[in-house]
Amino acid sequence: MTSWSVVEAVLPAGVEDRAAGAVVGAHRLNAETQRRTWGHDDFVEPVAHWLGTLRGQEYTERVVLVAVPATSADRRPEDLAADDVAGAAVVELPRTSNPRLAELDVWADPDRLRQGIGTALVDAAERVAARRGRTTVHAMTYHRGEPPEGHPDALAATSGSGRLDASVPGVAFAAHRGYRPEQAERYSVLDVPLDAAVLARHLDGAAAAAGPGYRLHSWTDRTPDAWLDDVGVLLTRMSTDVPLADLDVEEDPWDAARVRYGEDLAAASGRGYVVTVAEHVPSGRLVALTRIEHPTAQPECAWQEDTLVLREHRGHRLGMLVKAANLRTLAHERPATRRVHTWNAEENGHMLAINVALGFRPAGVYASWQRRS
């Protein structure tokens, strides 16, 4: 059996650099894993765009590890070729909050599973976390479906909502490593554009419930200067106001500078945004936000990202109002989009109900695992 060594990859300035082999190889395996898991390319970005994200280190340190045959371990990381890479891991370490936390994503060559690649990568990733003083590690596994309730191999998330198939190798591996499945997220897909009459009905009903005390604003890619501070508040609240089960997560602060940095990083990573917010007219402050992210290289797909209504303004159907309005804006600004992907904690019944009403259909499960030392 081949033995594996794990080395830290160089993050080159560009994919044409001589030192880019390890990152190119890691991207190739991740792309193949995504295709085999989901049966489509909607999550497969160009390697140059992925590199743009990896190089964004201001608020999150990102360490890329690659598994190579032990016979290649004596080569310098910048001399590795893409074909040397048999698996990879990305370790994310927040810089401005959550000093106990490390988040890792691990994948191996789909044609070389059960050969010790995952074990070597997780061992190395956990050593990176430990050296940085991180005592909580989060990881994700991805599943095409959910076992039915009562299935003998069904493993319930500790949140009490959502199930995994304990017989799936990734689930068994995570459990064996001492990780607990804290939360299951429903992965859903919406076919767009929505019928204009259906979308208008959702908008009109939500607007009537919200009343004249709220006003909508929409934009693309760049937040207007006047709203930077308010968007920072909303994104800060997003870090803890959504259901988190028993995940060890603290508030992650955003300010105007970080909002701008995130927009610049998105542009460098080949991504754009469509954003809709709700302003509370009496106070002049933003109290709800939703954004859809879209990869510029893949015009047919988009990703529904953050949606938040401040707790003190819930009960006015603002969630439906901003999401329906943002879908209308998406159709206008990016008419080639045909699919919107989204993820919601299974215990987030209110947001799931909005998504179901809009027409999102279940497509899989994302499981959040946690190990504390």
Coordinates of C-alpha atoms in Angstrom, one line a residue:
M1 CA 0.0 0.0 0.0
T2 CA 1.2 3.5 -0.8
S3 CA 2.2 5.6 2.2
W4 CA 1.4 9.3 2.2
S5 CA 3.1 12.5 3.4
V6 CA 1.3 15.8 3.9
V7 CA 2.9 19.1 3.0
E8 CA 1.7 22.7 3.2
A9 CA 1.1 24.0 -0.3
V10 CA 2.5 27.3 -1.6
L11 CA -0.2 29.8 -2.5
P12 CA 1.2 31.2 -5.7
A13 CA 0.4 34.7 -7.2
G14 CA -1.3 33.0 -10.1
V15 CA -2.1 29.6 -11.5
E16 CA 0.5 30.0 -14.3
D17 CA 3.3 30.2 -11.7
R18 CA 5.7 27.3 -11.5
A19 CA 4.8 26.9 -7.8
A20 CA 1.1 26.4 -8.6
G21 CA 1.1 22.6 -9.0
A22 CA -0.1 21.6 -5.6
V23 CA -3.0 24.1 -5.6
V24 CA -4.0 23.0 -9.2
G25 CA -3.9 19.4 -8.1
A26 CA -6.0 20.1 -5.0
H27 CA -8.5 22.0 -7.1
R28 CA -8.7 19.1 -9.6
L29 CA -9.6 16.6 -6.9
N30 CA -12.1 18.9 -5.2
A31 CA -13.8 19.5 -8.6
E32 CA -14.1 15.7 -9.2
T33 CA -15.4 15.1 -5.7
Q34 CA -18.1 17.8 -6.2
R35 CA -19.1 16.3 -9.6
R36 CA -19.4 12.8 -8.2
T37 CA -21.3 13.9 -5.1
W38 CA -23.9 16.2 -6.8
G39 CA -23.9 15.2 -10.4
H40 CA -23.3 18.7 -11.6
D41 CA -20.6 21.4 -12.0
D42 CA -22.3 24.3 -10.2
F43 CA -19.8 24.2 -7.3
V44 CA -16.8 23.8 -9.6
E45 CA -15.2 27.2 -10.0
P46 CA -12.1 27.9 -12.1
V47 CA -8.9 27.3 -10.3
A48 CA -7.9 30.9 -10.6
H49 CA -11.0 32.0 -8.8
W50 CA -10.5 29.4 -6.0
L51 CA -6.9 30.7 -5.6
G52 CA -8.3 34.2 -5.2
T53 CA -10.3 33.1 -2.3
L54 CA -7.4 31.1 -0.7
R55 CA -5.2 34.2 -0.9
G56 CA -7.7 36.3 1.1
Q57 CA -6.0 36.1 4.5
E58 CA -6.9 39.4 6.2
Y59 CA -9.6 38.0 8.5
T60 CA -9.1 34.3 8.1
E61 CA -5.8 32.4 7.8
R62 CA -6.1 29.7 5.2
V63 CA -3.7 26.8 5.2
V64 CA -3.7 24.4 2.3
L65 CA -2.4 20.9 2.9
V66 CA -1.8 18.3 0.2
A67 CA -1.2 14.6 0.5
V68 CA 1.5 13.2 -1.8
P69 CA 3.1 9.8 -2.1
A70 CA 5.9 9.5 0.5
T71 CA 8.4 9.1 -2.4
S72 CA 7.6 12.8 -3.4
A73 CA 7.9 14.2 0.1
D74 CA 11.5 15.2 -0.3
R75 CA 10.6 17.6 -3.0
R76 CA 10.0 21.3 -2.2
P77 CA 6.3 22.2 -2.0
E78 CA 6.7 24.7 -4.9
D79 CA 8.1 21.8 -7.1
L80 CA 5.1 19.5 -6.7
A81 CA 3.1 18.7 -9.8
A82 CA -0.7 18.6 -9.9
D83 CA -0.5 14.8 -10.6
D84 CA 1.4 14.3 -7.3
V85 CA -1.6 15.4 -5.3
A86 CA -3.8 12.5 -4.0
G87 CA -5.8 14.5 -1.5
A88 CA -6.0 18.0 0.1
A89 CA -7.3 19.8 3.1
V90 CA -8.0 23.5 3.8
V91 CA -7.7 24.7 7.4
E92 CA -9.4 28.0 8.1
L93 CA -8.4 29.9 11.3
P94 CA -10.4 33.0 12.1
R95 CA -8.1 36.0 13.0
T96 CA -10.5 38.5 14.6
S97 CA -12.9 36.2 16.5
N98 CA -13.4 32.7 17.7
P99 CA -9.8 32.1 18.9
R100 CA -10.6 28.5 19.9
L101 CA -11.9 27.5 16.4
A102 CA -10.4 25.8 13.4
E103 CA -12.6 24.8 10.4
L104 CA -11.4 22.1 8.0
D105 CA -12.5 20.7 4.7
V106 CA -10.9 17.5 3.5
W107 CA -11.1 15.5 0.3
A108 CA -9.2 12.6 -1.3
D109 CA -8.9 11.3 -4.8
P110 CA -12.3 9.6 -5.4
D111 CA -10.5 6.7 -7.1
R112 CA -8.2 6.2 -4.1
L113 CA -10.5 6.1 -1.1
R114 CA -9.8 3.9 1.9
Q115 CA -6.0 4.1 1.3
G116 CA -5.1 6.3 4.3
I117 CA -5.2 9.6 2.5
G118 CA -8.0 11.1 4.7
T119 CA -6.3 9.9 7.9
A120 CA -3.0 11.5 6.9
L121 CA -4.7 14.8 6.0
V122 CA -6.9 15.0 9.1
D123 CA -3.9 14.2 11.3
A124 CA -1.9 17.0 9.7
A125 CA -4.9 19.4 9.8
E126 CA -5.5 18.8 13.5
R127 CA -1.8 19.4 14.2
V128 CA -2.1 22.8 12.4
A129 CA -5.0 23.6 14.6
A130 CA -3.2 22.5 17.8
R131 CA -0.1 24.6 16.9
R132 CA -2.4 27.6 16.6
G133 CA -4.0 26.9 20.0
R134 CA -7.3 25.9 18.5
T135 CA -9.3 23.5 20.8
T136 CA -12.5 23.2 18.7
V137 CA -12.4 21.8 15.2
H138 CA -15.4 21.9 12.8
A139 CA -15.6 19.8 9.7
M140 CA -18.3 19.2 7.0
T141 CA -19.5 16.1 5.2
Y142 CA -21.8 16.3 2.2
H143 CA -24.6 13.8 1.3
R144 CA -26.8 13.4 -1.7
G145 CA -29.8 12.3 0.4
E146 CA -31.2 11.7 3.9
P147 CA -32.1 8.2 5.3
P148 CA -35.8 7.9 6.3
E149 CA -36.8 8.1 10.0
G150 CA -36.4 4.7 11.6
H151 CA -33.8 3.5 9.2
P152 CA -31.3 1.2 11.0
D153 CA -28.3 3.3 9.8
A154 CA -29.9 6.7 10.5
L155 CA -27.7 8.9 12.7
A156 CA -29.5 12.0 14.0
A157 CA -27.7 15.3 14.4
T158 CA -27.4 16.2 18.1
S159 CA -29.6 19.3 17.4
G160 CA -32.4 16.8 17.0
S161 CA -33.2 17.8 13.4
G162 CA -31.8 16.0 10.4
R163 CA -30.3 12.6 9.8
L164 CA -27.2 11.1 8.2
D165 CA -26.5 7.6 6.9
A166 CA -24.0 6.1 9.4
S167 CA -23.0 3.5 6.8
V168 CA -21.5 6.2 4.5
P169 CA -17.7 6.1 4.7
G170 CA -17.4 9.9 5.4
V171 CA -19.8 9.6 8.3
A172 CA -18.2 6.6 9.8
F173 CA -14.7 8.2 9.4
A174 CA -15.8 11.4 11.2
A175 CA -17.4 9.5 14.0
H176 CA -14.3 7.3 14.4
R177 CA -12.1 10.4 14.7
G178 CA -14.2 11.6 17.6
Y179 CA -16.3 14.2 15.8
R180 CA -20.0 14.7 16.7
P181 CA -22.6 15.5 14.1
E182 CA -23.9 18.7 15.8
Q183 CA -26.1 20.1 13.0
A184 CA -27.6 19.0 9.6
E185 CA -28.3 21.6 7.0
R186 CA -30.9 21.0 4.2
Y187 CA -29.3 21.7 0.8
S188 CA -32.0 22.9 -1.6
V189 CA -32.3 24.2 -5.2
L190 CA -34.7 26.6 -6.7
D191 CA -35.3 26.7 -10.5
V192 CA -35.5 30.3 -11.7
P193 CA -36.7 32.6 -13.0
L194 CA -39.9 32.2 -11.0
D195 CA -43.2 32.8 -12.7
A196 CA -43.9 36.5 -12.5
A197 CA -47.4 36.1 -11.1
V198 CA -46.1 33.7 -8.4
L199 CA -43.3 36.1 -7.4
A200 CA -45.7 39.1 -7.4
R201 CA -48.1 37.2 -5.1
H202 CA -45.3 36.5 -2.6
L203 CA -44.1 40.1 -2.8
D204 CA -47.5 41.7 -2.4
G205 CA -48.5 39.5 0.5
A206 CA -45.2 40.2 2.4
A207 CA -45.3 43.9 1.6
A208 CA -48.9 44.1 3.0
A209 CA -47.8 42.4 6.2
A210 CA -44.7 44.6 6.6
G211 CA -46.7 47.8 6.1
P212 CA -45.4 51.3 5.3
G213 CA -42.8 51.2 8.1
Y214 CA -40.3 49.3 6.0
R215 CA -38.6 50.3 2.7
L216 CA -36.6 48.1 0.3
H217 CA -33.3 48.8 -1.3
S218 CA -31.3 46.6 -3.7
W219 CA -27.8 46.8 -5.2
T220 CA -25.2 44.6 -6.9
D221 CA -21.6 43.9 -5.9
R222 CA -20.8 47.1 -3.9
T223 CA -22.6 48.3 -0.8
P224 CA -23.5 52.0 -1.0
D225 CA -21.3 54.0 1.4
A226 CA -24.4 55.2 3.4
W227 CA -25.2 51.6 4.3
L228 CA -21.8 50.1 5.1
D229 CA -22.1 50.4 8.9
D230 CA -25.6 48.9 8.9
V231 CA -24.5 46.0 6.7
G232 CA -21.7 45.4 9.1
V233 CA -24.1 45.2 12.0
L234 CA -26.4 42.8 10.1
L235 CA -23.4 40.5 9.1
T236 CA -22.2 40.5 12.7
R237 CA -25.6 39.4 14.0
M238 CA -25.7 36.8 11.2
S239 CA -22.8 35.0 12.9
T240 CA -24.9 34.2 16.0
D241 CA -28.6 34.9 15.3
V242 CA -29.0 31.8 13.1
P243 CA -29.6 28.4 14.7
L244 CA -26.2 27.0 15.7
A245 CA -27.1 23.8 17.6
D246 CA -24.3 23.1 20.1
L247 CA -21.6 24.4 17.7
D248 CA -18.9 26.3 19.6
V249 CA -19.2 29.6 17.8
E250 CA -18.8 33.2 19.1
E251 CA -19.9 36.4 17.5
D252 CA -17.8 37.4 14.5
P253 CA -17.6 41.2 14.2
W254 CA -18.0 43.0 10.9
D255 CA -17.4 46.7 10.3
A256 CA -17.4 48.9 7.2
A257 CA -13.8 48.0 6.4
R258 CA -14.5 44.3 6.5
V259 CA -17.6 44.7 4.3
R260 CA -15.5 46.4 1.7
Y261 CA -12.7 43.8 2.0
G262 CA -15.2 41.0 1.5
E263 CA -16.5 42.7 -1.7
D264 CA -13.0 43.1 -3.0
L265 CA -12.2 39.5 -2.2
A266 CA -15.4 38.3 -4.0
A267 CA -14.4 40.3 -7.1
A268 CA -10.9 38.8 -7.0
S269 CA -12.5 35.3 -6.7
G270 CA -14.7 35.8 -9.7
R271 CA -18.0 36.4 -7.7
G272 CA -20.7 39.0 -7.7
Y273 CA -23.6 39.7 -5.4
V274 CA -27.2 40.8 -5.6
V275 CA -28.4 42.3 -2.3
T276 CA -31.7 43.4 -1.0
V277 CA -32.2 45.1 2.4
A278 CA -35.2 46.4 4.4
E279 CA -34.9 49.8 6.0
H280 CA -36.9 50.6 9.1
V281 CA -38.3 54.0 8.0
P282 CA -38.8 55.6 11.4
S283 CA -35.2 54.9 12.5
G284 CA -33.5 55.0 9.1
R285 CA -31.6 51.8 9.9
L286 CA -31.3 48.6 8.0
V287 CA -33.0 45.7 9.8
A288 CA -33.1 42.8 7.3
L289 CA -30.7 41.6 4.5
T290 CA -30.4 38.9 2.0
R291 CA -27.8 38.3 -0.7
I292 CA -27.4 36.0 -3.6
E293 CA -23.8 35.3 -4.7
H294 CA -23.1 34.3 -8.3
P295 CA -19.9 33.0 -9.9
T296 CA -19.1 35.1 -13.0
A297 CA -17.8 32.0 -14.8
Q298 CA -21.0 30.1 -14.4
P299 CA -23.9 32.2 -15.5
E300 CA -26.6 29.6 -15.0
C301 CA -26.1 29.1 -11.2
A302 CA -26.2 31.2 -8.1
W303 CA -26.0 30.7 -4.3
Q304 CA -28.4 32.1 -1.8
E305 CA -26.2 33.1 1.0
D306 CA -27.0 35.2 4.1
T307 CA -30.6 36.1 5.0
L308 CA -31.2 37.8 8.4
V309 CA -34.0 39.8 10.0
L310 CA -33.0 41.4 13.3
R311 CA -34.8 39.7 16.2
E312 CA -36.5 42.9 17.2
H313 CA -38.1 43.3 13.8
R314 CA -39.3 39.7 13.2
G315 CA -43.0 38.9 12.8
H316 CA -43.5 41.3 9.8
R317 CA -42.7 38.8 7.0
L318 CA -39.5 40.7 6.2
G319 CA -37.7 37.5 5.4
M320 CA -40.1 36.7 2.6
L321 CA -40.2 40.3 1.5
V322 CA -36.4 40.7 1.0
K323 CA -35.9 37.2 -0.5
A324 CA -38.7 37.6 -3.0
A325 CA -37.5 41.1 -4.0
N326 CA -34.0 39.8 -4.4
L327 CA -35.1 37.0 -6.7
R328 CA -36.8 39.6 -8.8
T329 CA -33.6 41.7 -8.9
L330 CA -31.6 38.6 -9.8
A331 CA -33.9 37.9 -12.7
H332 CA -33.4 41.5 -13.9
E333 CA -29.6 41.7 -13.3
R334 CA -28.6 38.2 -14.3
P335 CA -31.3 36.7 -16.6
A336 CA -29.2 33.7 -17.6
T337 CA -29.4 32.2 -14.0
R338 CA -31.4 29.0 -13.9
R339 CA -30.6 27.5 -10.5
V340 CA -30.2 29.0 -7.0
H341 CA -28.6 26.8 -4.3
T342 CA -29.1 27.3 -0.6
W343 CA -28.5 25.8 2.8
N344 CA -30.5 26.0 6.0
A345 CA -30.3 24.3 9.4
E346 CA -33.1 21.7 9.7
E347 CA -34.2 23.3 12.9
N348 CA -34.6 26.7 11.2
G349 CA -38.3 26.0 10.5
H350 CA -39.2 29.6 9.7
M351 CA -36.6 30.1 7.0
L352 CA -37.2 26.7 5.5
A353 CA -41.0 27.5 5.3
I354 CA -40.1 30.6 3.3
N355 CA -37.9 28.6 1.0
V356 CA -40.5 25.9 0.5
A357 CA -43.1 28.5 -0.3
L358 CA -40.8 30.0 -2.9
G359 CA -40.3 26.6 -4.5
F360 CA -36.9 25.4 -3.2
R361 CA -36.7 21.6 -3.4
P362 CA -34.5 19.4 -1.1
A363 CA -31.3 18.1 -2.8
G364 CA -29.1 16.9 -0.1
V365 CA -27.6 17.3 3.4
Y366 CA -24.6 19.2 4.7
A367 CA -23.5 17.9 8.1
S368 CA -21.5 20.1 10.6
W369 CA -19.2 18.0 12.8
Q370 CA -17.4 19.2 15.9
R371 CA -14.5 17.9 18.0
R372 CA -13.3 19.6 21.2
S373 CA -10.0 18.9 22.9

